[in-house]
Tab-separated table of C-alpha atoms in Angstrom:
chain	number	residue	atom	x	y	z
Y	445	MET	CA	-18.657	-4.286	-35.582
Y	446	ARG	CA	-18.366	-7.386	-34.873
Y	447	ALA	CA	-17.930	-8.789	-38.428
Y	448	TYR	CA	-14.846	-6.496	-38.819
Y	449	ARG	CA	-13.859	-7.014	-35.275
Y	450	ASP	CA	-13.677	-10.606	-35.942
Y	451	GLU	CA	-11.424	-10.500	-38.773
Y	452	ARG	CA	-9.497	-6.900	-38.486
Y	453	PRO	CA	-9.737	-6.263	-42.410
Y	454	SER	CA	-7.125	-3.677	-43.704
Y	455	ILE	CA	-8.165	-0.911	-45.763
Y	456	THR	CA	-5.809	-2.319	-48.412
Y	457	ARG	CA	-6.945	-5.383	-48.112
Y	458	LEU	CA	-11.215	-4.435	-47.935
Y	459	ILE	CA	-9.549	-2.516	-51.310
Y	460	LEU	CA	-7.979	-5.914	-53.322
Y	461	GLU	CA	-11.239	-7.819	-52.448
Y	462	ALA	CA	-13.377	-5.642	-53.598
Y	463	ARG	CA	-11.770	-4.030	-57.482
Y	464	TRP	CA	-10.621	-7.811	-58.267
Y	465	ALA	CA	-14.479	-8.438	-58.212
Y	466	HIS	CA	-15.312	-5.556	-59.817
Y	467	TYR	CA	-12.271	-6.456	-62.604
Y	468	ARG	CA	-13.880	-10.051	-62.740
Y	469	LEU	CA	-17.303	-8.799	-63.143
Y	470	THR	CA	-16.094	-6.570	-65.527
Y	471	ASP	CA	-14.539	-9.056	-67.478
Y	472	ALA	CA	-17.259	-11.183	-68.206
Y	473	LEU	CA	-19.555	-7.806	-68.850
Y	474	GLU	CA	-17.989	-6.824	-71.680
Y	475	HIS	CA	-16.336	-10.439	-73.369
Y	476	ASP	CA	-19.392	-12.975	-71.978
Y	477	PRO	CA	-22.252	-10.967	-70.334
Y	478	ASP	CA	-24.604	-14.261	-71.274
Y	479	ASN	CA	-22.247	-16.457	-69.352
Y	480	ASN	CA	-24.092	-18.595	-66.590
Y	481	ALA	CA	-21.412	-17.000	-63.858
Y	482	VAL	CA	-22.626	-13.338	-64.209
Y	483	PRO	CA	-25.355	-13.440	-61.365
Y	484	ALA	CA	-22.906	-14.708	-59.079
Y	485	LEU	CA	-19.603	-12.043	-60.048
Y	486	ARG	CA	-22.644	-9.289	-59.884
Y	487	ARG	CA	-22.950	-10.595	-56.033
Y	488	VAL	CA	-19.480	-11.567	-54.378
Y	489	LYS	CA	-18.638	-7.023	-56.435
Y	490	LEU	CA	-21.387	-5.627	-54.259
Y	491	LEU	CA	-20.452	-7.913	-51.670
Y	492	HIS	CA	-17.366	-6.700	-51.288
Y	493	THR	CA	-17.788	-3.223	-52.839
Y	494	GLY	CA	-20.220	-3.291	-49.925
Y	495	ALA	CA	-18.054	-3.986	-47.482
Y	496	LEU	CA	-15.330	-2.116	-48.317
Y	497	ILE	CA	-17.572	1.404	-48.749
Y	498	ASP	CA	-18.923	0.232	-44.561
Y	499	VAL	CA	-15.221	-0.099	-43.133
Y	500	LEU	CA	-14.410	3.556	-45.559
Y	501	ALA	CA	-18.317	5.091	-43.505
Y	502	LEU	CA	-17.125	4.001	-40.221
Y	503	ARG	CA	-13.540	5.363	-39.827
Y	504	THR	CA	-14.627	8.550	-41.577
Y	505	ARG	CA	-18.092	8.951	-40.766
Y	506	ASP	CA	-18.188	10.215	-44.529
Y	507	PRO	CA	-22.461	10.724	-44.394
Y	508	ASP	CA	-22.359	9.551	-48.067
Y	509	LEU	CA	-20.737	6.167	-47.578
Y	510	TYR	CA	-22.638	5.176	-45.233
Y	511	GLU	CA	-25.992	5.830	-47.255
Y	512	ALA	CA	-23.872	3.960	-50.692
Y	513	ALA	CA	-23.023	1.242	-47.130
Y	514	ARG	CA	-27.483	0.927	-46.105
Y	515	ASP	CA	-27.798	0.868	-50.173
Y	516	HIS	CA	-25.540	-2.317	-50.872
Y	517	GLY	CA	-26.670	-3.850	-47.742
Y	518	ALA	CA	-30.277	-3.425	-49.014
Y	519	ILE	CA	-29.774	-4.787	-52.544
Y	520	LEU	CA	-27.801	-7.646	-51.093
Y	521	ARG	CA	-29.906	-8.657	-49.362
Y	522	GLU	CA	-33.574	-8.190	-52.115
Y	523	LEU	CA	-30.605	-10.139	-54.079
Y	524	ASP	CA	-30.988	-12.249	-52.160
Y	525	HIS	CA	-34.407	-13.094	-51.320
Y	526	LEU	CA	-34.724	-11.646	-48.138
Y	527	ALA	CA	-37.386	-9.483	-47.850
Y	528	LEU	CA	-36.336	-5.229	-46.178
Y	529	ASP	CA	-39.718	-5.410	-43.757
Y	530	ASP	CA	-39.115	-1.244	-43.660
Y	531	HIS	CA	-35.913	-1.393	-41.576
Y	532	PRO	CA	-33.385	0.678	-42.257
Y	533	ARG	CA	-30.495	-1.128	-40.685
Y	534	ASN	CA	-31.651	-4.978	-42.016
Y	535	GLY	CA	-29.174	-3.630	-45.550
Y	536	LEU	CA	-26.122	-2.873	-43.050
Y	537	ASN	CA	-26.979	-6.486	-40.901
Y	538	HIS	CA	-26.713	-8.448	-43.468
Y	539	LEU	CA	-23.996	-7.478	-45.706
Y	540	ARG	CA	-21.668	-7.156	-42.479
Y	541	ALA	CA	-23.542	-11.334	-41.730
Y	542	GLN	CA	-22.194	-12.186	-45.491
Y	543	TYR	CA	-18.923	-10.922	-45.135
Y	544	ALA	CA	-18.610	-12.877	-41.424
Y	545	ARG	CA	-19.744	-15.575	-43.859
Y	546	LEU	CA	-17.164	-15.283	-46.119
Y	547	HIS	CA	-14.473	-15.564	-43.901
Y	548	HIS	CA	-15.906	-18.299	-41.736
Y	549	HIS	CA	-17.337	-16.374	-39.320
Y	550	THR	CA	-19.725	-16.307	-36.683
Y	551	HIS	CA	-20.661	-13.780	-35.585
Y	552	GLY	CA	-22.597	-9.930	-37.269
Y	553	ASP	CA	-25.393	-11.347	-37.172
Y	554	ALA	CA	-26.755	-9.060	-34.359
Y	555	CYS	CA	-24.943	-5.567	-35.275
Y	556	ARG	CA	-26.885	-3.978	-32.281
Y	557	ALA	CA	-23.298	-1.051	-31.588
Y	558	PRO	CA	-24.582	2.138	-32.638
Y	559	HIS	CA	-23.174	3.459	-36.138
Y	560	ALA	CA	-20.696	6.168	-35.986
Y	561	THR	CA	-22.454	8.274	-37.635
Y	562	ASP	CA	-25.625	8.714	-35.371
Y	563	ASP	CA	-23.305	10.446	-33.662
Y	564	SER	CA	-20.784	11.899	-34.805
Y	565	LEU	CA	-19.574	14.755	-36.389
Y	566	PRO	CA	-18.084	13.108	-40.413
Y	567	LEU	CA	-14.739	14.022	-40.921
Y	568	ARG	CA	-14.261	16.968	-42.973
Y	569	ARG	CA	-13.708	15.230	-46.570
Y	570	PRO	CA	-9.987	17.146	-48.519
Y	571	PHE	CA	-11.683	16.123	-52.108
Y	572	ARG	CA	-14.137	17.767	-53.668
Y	573	ARG	CA	-15.412	14.560	-55.156
Y	574	SER	CA	-17.872	11.788	-52.964
Y	575	GLY	CA	-16.941	8.877	-51.122
Y	576	PRO	CA	-19.118	6.583	-52.635
Y	577	ARG	CA	-17.602	8.741	-56.121
Y	578	LEU	CA	-14.516	8.574	-54.966
Y	579	VAL	CA	-14.653	4.442	-53.925
Y	580	TRP	CA	-16.356	3.719	-58.289
Y	581	GLN	CA	-13.999	5.599	-59.712
Y	582	MET	CA	-11.061	3.445	-58.175
Y	583	LEU	CA	-12.528	0.691	-59.030
Y	584	ASP	CA	-13.544	1.427	-62.983
Y	585	THR	CA	-10.224	2.779	-63.590
Y	586	TYR	CA	-8.173	-0.941	-61.743
Y	587	ALA	CA	-10.777	-2.635	-64.139
Y	588	TRP	CA	-9.856	-0.612	-67.220
Y	589	ALA	CA	-6.086	-0.148	-66.734
Y	590	ASN	CA	-6.451	-4.526	-67.474
Y	591	LEU	CA	-8.521	-3.929	-70.015
Y	592	GLY	CA	-7.350	-1.921	-71.883
Y	593	LEU	CA	-3.517	-3.976	-71.416
Y	594	THR	CA	-5.370	-6.563	-74.412
Y	595	PRO	CA	-6.142	-6.208	-78.047
Y	596	ARG	CA	-10.020	-6.435	-78.224
Y	597	PHE	CA	-9.691	-2.542	-76.019
Y	598	ALA	CA	-6.938	-1.434	-77.382
Y	599	ALA	CA	-8.494	1.945	-77.701
Y	600	ALA	CA	-8.397	2.376	-74.455
Y	601	ASP	CA	-6.040	4.696	-72.896
Y	602	VAL	CA	-4.264	2.668	-70.412
Y	603	ALA	CA	-1.590	5.431	-69.325
Y	604	SER	CA	-4.399	7.188	-67.826
Y	605	GLU	CA	-6.095	4.159	-66.166
Y	606	GLN	CA	-3.676	3.779	-64.677
Y	607	ARG	CA	-2.352	7.226	-63.511
Y	608	GLN	CA	-6.554	7.576	-61.404
Y	609	HIS	CA	-6.505	4.618	-60.153
Y	610	LEU	CA	-2.608	5.344	-58.069
Y	611	MET	CA	-4.442	9.206	-57.199
Y	612	THR	CA	-8.101	7.716	-56.364
Y	613	ARG	CA	-6.759	3.823	-54.747
Y	614	GLY	CA	-3.742	6.407	-53.167
Y	615	LEU	CA	-6.777	9.191	-51.432
Y	616	LEU	CA	-8.726	6.733	-50.217
Y	617	LEU	CA	-6.288	5.161	-48.110
Y	618	ASP	CA	-4.921	8.117	-46.801
Y	619	TRP	CA	-8.259	9.390	-46.101
Y	620	ALA	CA	-8.478	6.184	-44.158
Y	621	ALA	CA	-5.420	6.350	-42.051
Y	622	THR	CA	-6.492	10.334	-40.954
Y	623	ALA	CA	-9.121	8.870	-39.764
Y	624	ALA	CA	-7.464	6.211	-37.807
Y	625	PRO	CA	-3.844	7.351	-37.273
Y	626	ALA	CA	-2.962	4.316	-35.221
Y	627	ASP	CA	-3.020	2.750	-38.409
Y	628	ASN	CA	0.023	2.985	-39.532
Y	629	ALA	CA	-0.248	0.320	-42.435
Y	630	ALA	CA	-3.166	2.606	-44.000
Y	631	ALA	CA	-0.862	5.986	-43.624
Y	632	ALA	CA	1.887	3.733	-44.864
Y	633	ALA	CA	0.378	2.084	-47.884
Y	634	ALA	CA	-0.776	5.700	-48.500
Y	635	ALA	CA	2.991	6.622	-49.008
Y	636	THR	CA	4.075	3.724	-50.833
Y	637	ALA	CA	0.526	5.294	-53.423
Y	638	GLY	CA	2.112	8.679	-53.604
Y	639	HIS	CA	5.240	7.568	-54.282
Y	640	ALA	CA	4.348	5.277	-57.052
Y	641	LEU	CA	2.580	8.440	-57.839
Y	642	ARG	CA	5.315	10.161	-58.021
Y	643	ALA	CA	7.455	8.074	-59.574
Y	644	PHE	CA	4.145	7.657	-62.886
Y	645	ASP	CA	4.357	11.280	-62.893
Y	646	ARG	CA	8.621	10.638	-63.109
Y	647	ARG	CA	8.628	13.545	-60.266
Y	648	PRO	CA	11.878	13.230	-57.970
Y	649	ALA	CA	11.188	10.668	-54.403
Y	650	LEU	CA	9.919	12.901	-51.472
Y	651	SER	CA	8.997	12.165	-47.761
Y	652	ASP	CA	5.352	10.321	-47.020
Y	653	LEU	CA	3.738	12.910	-45.539
Y	654	HIS	CA	4.908	15.050	-48.669
Y	655	ALA	CA	4.004	11.974	-51.168
Y	656	ARG	CA	0.605	11.398	-49.252
Y	657	ALA	CA	-0.028	15.493	-50.151
Y	658	TYR	CA	1.017	14.831	-54.028
Y	659	LEU	CA	-1.894	13.191	-54.090
Y	660	LEU	CA	-4.550	15.183	-53.048
Y	661	ASP	CA	-2.963	17.926	-55.071
Y	662	ALA	CA	-2.537	16.116	-58.046
Y	663	PHE	CA	-6.413	14.770	-57.235
Y	664	ARG	CA	-7.303	18.576	-56.980
Y	665	ASP	CA	-5.241	18.755	-60.699
Y	666	PHE	CA	-6.889	16.333	-62.170
Y	667	ASP	CA	-10.252	18.069	-60.770
Y	668	ASP	CA	-10.152	20.933	-61.736
Y	669	GLN	CA	-10.246	19.719	-65.122
Y	670	ASP	CA	-12.434	17.632	-64.756
Y	671	GLU	CA	-15.210	18.866	-63.447
Y	672	ASP	CA	-16.980	22.042	-63.560
Y	673	ASP	CA	-15.984	24.672	-60.662
Y	674	ASP	CA	-19.410	26.457	-59.658
Y	675	PRO	CA	-20.810	24.613	-56.880
Y	676	HIS	CA	-24.905	22.278	-57.022
Y	677	PRO	CA	-26.733	24.593	-54.902
Y	678	HIS	CA	-27.971	22.053	-51.311
Y	679	ASP	CA	-31.601	22.126	-52.705
Y	680	CYS	CA	-30.814	21.352	-56.836
Y	681	ALA	CA	-33.660	20.325	-59.043
Y	682	GLY	CA	-31.659	17.211	-59.727
Y	683	ARG	CA	-31.855	16.508	-56.216
Y	684	CYS	CA	-28.337	16.048	-55.812
Y	685	ASP	CA	-28.216	18.176	-52.764
Y	686	GLY	CA	-25.221	20.308	-54.131
Y	687	THR	CA	-22.465	17.321	-54.233
Y	688	GLY	CA	-22.639	17.398	-58.284
Y	689	GLU	CA	-24.046	14.015	-58.462
Y	690	VAL	CA	-26.814	11.352	-57.974
Y	691	LEU	CA	-27.057	7.967	-56.063
Y	692	THR	CA	-29.114	6.215	-59.577
Y	693	VAL	CA	-29.757	2.204	-59.252
Y	694	LEU	CA	-28.276	1.225	-63.297
Y	695	THR	CA	-28.943	-2.221	-63.405
Y	696	TRP	CA	-32.718	-4.533	-62.539
Y	697	GLU	CA	-32.458	-8.232	-62.538
Y	698	ASP	CA	-35.789	-9.458	-64.850
Y	699	HIS	CA	-38.196	-11.920	-62.714
Y	700	GLY	CA	-40.793	-12.109	-65.405
Y	701	ASP	CA	-43.435	-11.188	-65.979
Y	702	ASP	CA	-42.615	-7.463	-65.498
Y	703	ILE	CA	-40.974	-8.295	-62.611
Y	704	TYR	CA	-37.291	-5.972	-62.673
Y	705	THR	CA	-34.846	-6.099	-58.913
Y	706	ALA	CA	-32.159	-3.804	-58.575
Y	707	VAL	CA	-28.447	-5.199	-58.156
Y	708	HIS	CA	-26.252	-2.858	-58.883
Y	709	GLN	CA	-26.210	1.263	-58.071
Y	710	GLU	CA	-23.408	3.816	-58.925
Y	711	PRO	CA	-23.389	7.340	-58.421
Y	712	ILE	CA	-24.267	9.750	-61.423
Y	713	LEU	CA	-23.680	12.898	-63.007
Y	714	CYS	CA	-26.329	15.412	-61.980
Y	715	PHE	CA	-27.105	18.244	-64.807
Y	716	GLY	CA	-28.793	20.210	-62.133
Y	717	ALA	CA	-32.919	19.464	-63.414
Y	718	PRO	CA	-35.163	17.102	-63.962
Y	719	THR	CA	-33.987	14.737	-66.624
Y	720	GLY	CA	-35.336	13.075	-69.286
Y	721	HIS	CA	-33.960	10.017	-73.494
Y	722	ALA	CA	-34.082	11.824	-76.058
Y	723	PRO	CA	-37.328	9.809	-78.267
Y	724	ASP	CA	-33.830	9.085	-80.785
Y	725	CYS	CA	-31.387	7.852	-78.804
Y	726	THR	CA	-29.218	5.443	-81.005
Y	727	THR	CA	-28.585	3.226	-77.856
Y	728	CYS	CA	-31.768	2.343	-77.050
Y	729	GLU	CA	-33.904	3.717	-79.850
Y	730	GLY	CA	-35.330	6.104	-76.927
Y	731	HIS	CA	-37.059	3.654	-74.524
Y	732	GLY	CA	-34.255	4.651	-71.846
Y	733	PHE	CA	-33.015	1.276	-70.754
Y	734	THR	CA	-31.235	-1.099	-73.114
Y	735	TYR	CA	-31.375	-5.519	-72.452
Y	736	THR	CA	-28.956	-8.263	-71.975
Y	737	PRO	CA	-30.896	-11.838	-70.564
Y	738	GLY	CA	-31.973	-11.916	-67.852
Y	739	TYR	CA	-31.087	-7.894	-67.209
Y	740	ARG	CA	-31.809	-4.220	-67.896
Y	741	GLU	CA	-30.143	-1.867	-68.151
Y	742	LEU	CA	-30.242	2.619	-67.487
Y	743	CYS	CA	-29.567	4.156	-70.666
Y	744	LEU	CA	-27.168	7.188	-69.355
Y	745	ALA	CA	-25.925	8.126	-73.167
Y	746	GLY	CA	-29.297	9.585	-74.064
Y	747	ARG	CA	-29.877	11.865	-71.086
Y	748	ILE	CA	-31.686	15.511	-71.848
Y	749	PHE	CA	-33.683	18.546	-69.268
Y	750	ASP	CA	-36.891	17.192	-68.740
Y	751	GLY	CA	-38.465	20.048	-69.928
Y	752	ASP	CA	-36.610	23.426	-69.381
Y	753	PRO	CA	-33.833	23.661	-67.086
Y	754	LEU	CA	-34.530	24.877	-64.297
Y	755	PRO	CA	-31.575	28.250	-61.821
Y	756	ALA	CA	-28.912	26.246	-61.072
Y	757	THR	CA	-25.369	26.978	-60.618
Y	758	VAL	CA	-23.931	24.929	-63.074
Y	759	THR	CA	-23.372	24.079	-66.886
Y	760	PRO	CA	-25.628	21.443	-67.667
Y	761	GLN	CA	-23.193	17.809	-68.021
Y	762	GLY	CA	-23.155	14.572	-69.601
Y	763	ALA	CA	-23.500	11.071	-67.919
């Protein structure tokens, strides 16, 4: 895509941009959610996260990443008050054009080259979690590893967040490097992340290849503790298509007269069945939403099965 060919952003730089944008938004929402800068920070986070996911999708041909990039572009287009006009590529075109303009390039408005996922088989994901969720974990663990250093968030487990960030960041770099063997910089960055994780775990140093392999081994151990062993079926009643998670809008902008525009979404855990909201939820008082000036947020605290759970191969989990 011309927007990226002109700029040639490295995966490392895309990660740096996306995690800094995510950290700034998270910090603002935790310290001063009514700040006038929050809408602009939301847009910057959406743009940089979308660009990272888009480039990863172009490399790995992962369909989940492609859908997430398209959704980020569509939300960015709506946030910029542009109609989608039912054309599925308009969101991606807008995302790429805005990234190009951010870096002072004039190209990127017309992206006519076919997307890699249109006619190519995806590179098999070496880990169980979906690509979009791994990106979100990488960003969120970075934010909380830093917020936890402040007295206000002393309860945060900084060491755990730092370790998870090393793992997730390293895995994204390794996945990108494997998908593009000629990208020596991504391979070197993945190896550096593996060495850093081994040092964090107080393990002896290994070769670069073994350090990259350690990232996957460590994450599989973490996954085994954090995820249920039984996969969701492909026809899961929770509509996760077997991934164990559902991409869900979490934040809407309030335009008045009960009109809301989606501005932020993330993958959340699938219950394996349709869900409702507890009427006695202490977080939202049963409404299913919480409100801040100018925004509505989806409440995840009171998610319950909507009626009798349908058959699934997993034990229901909380979000």
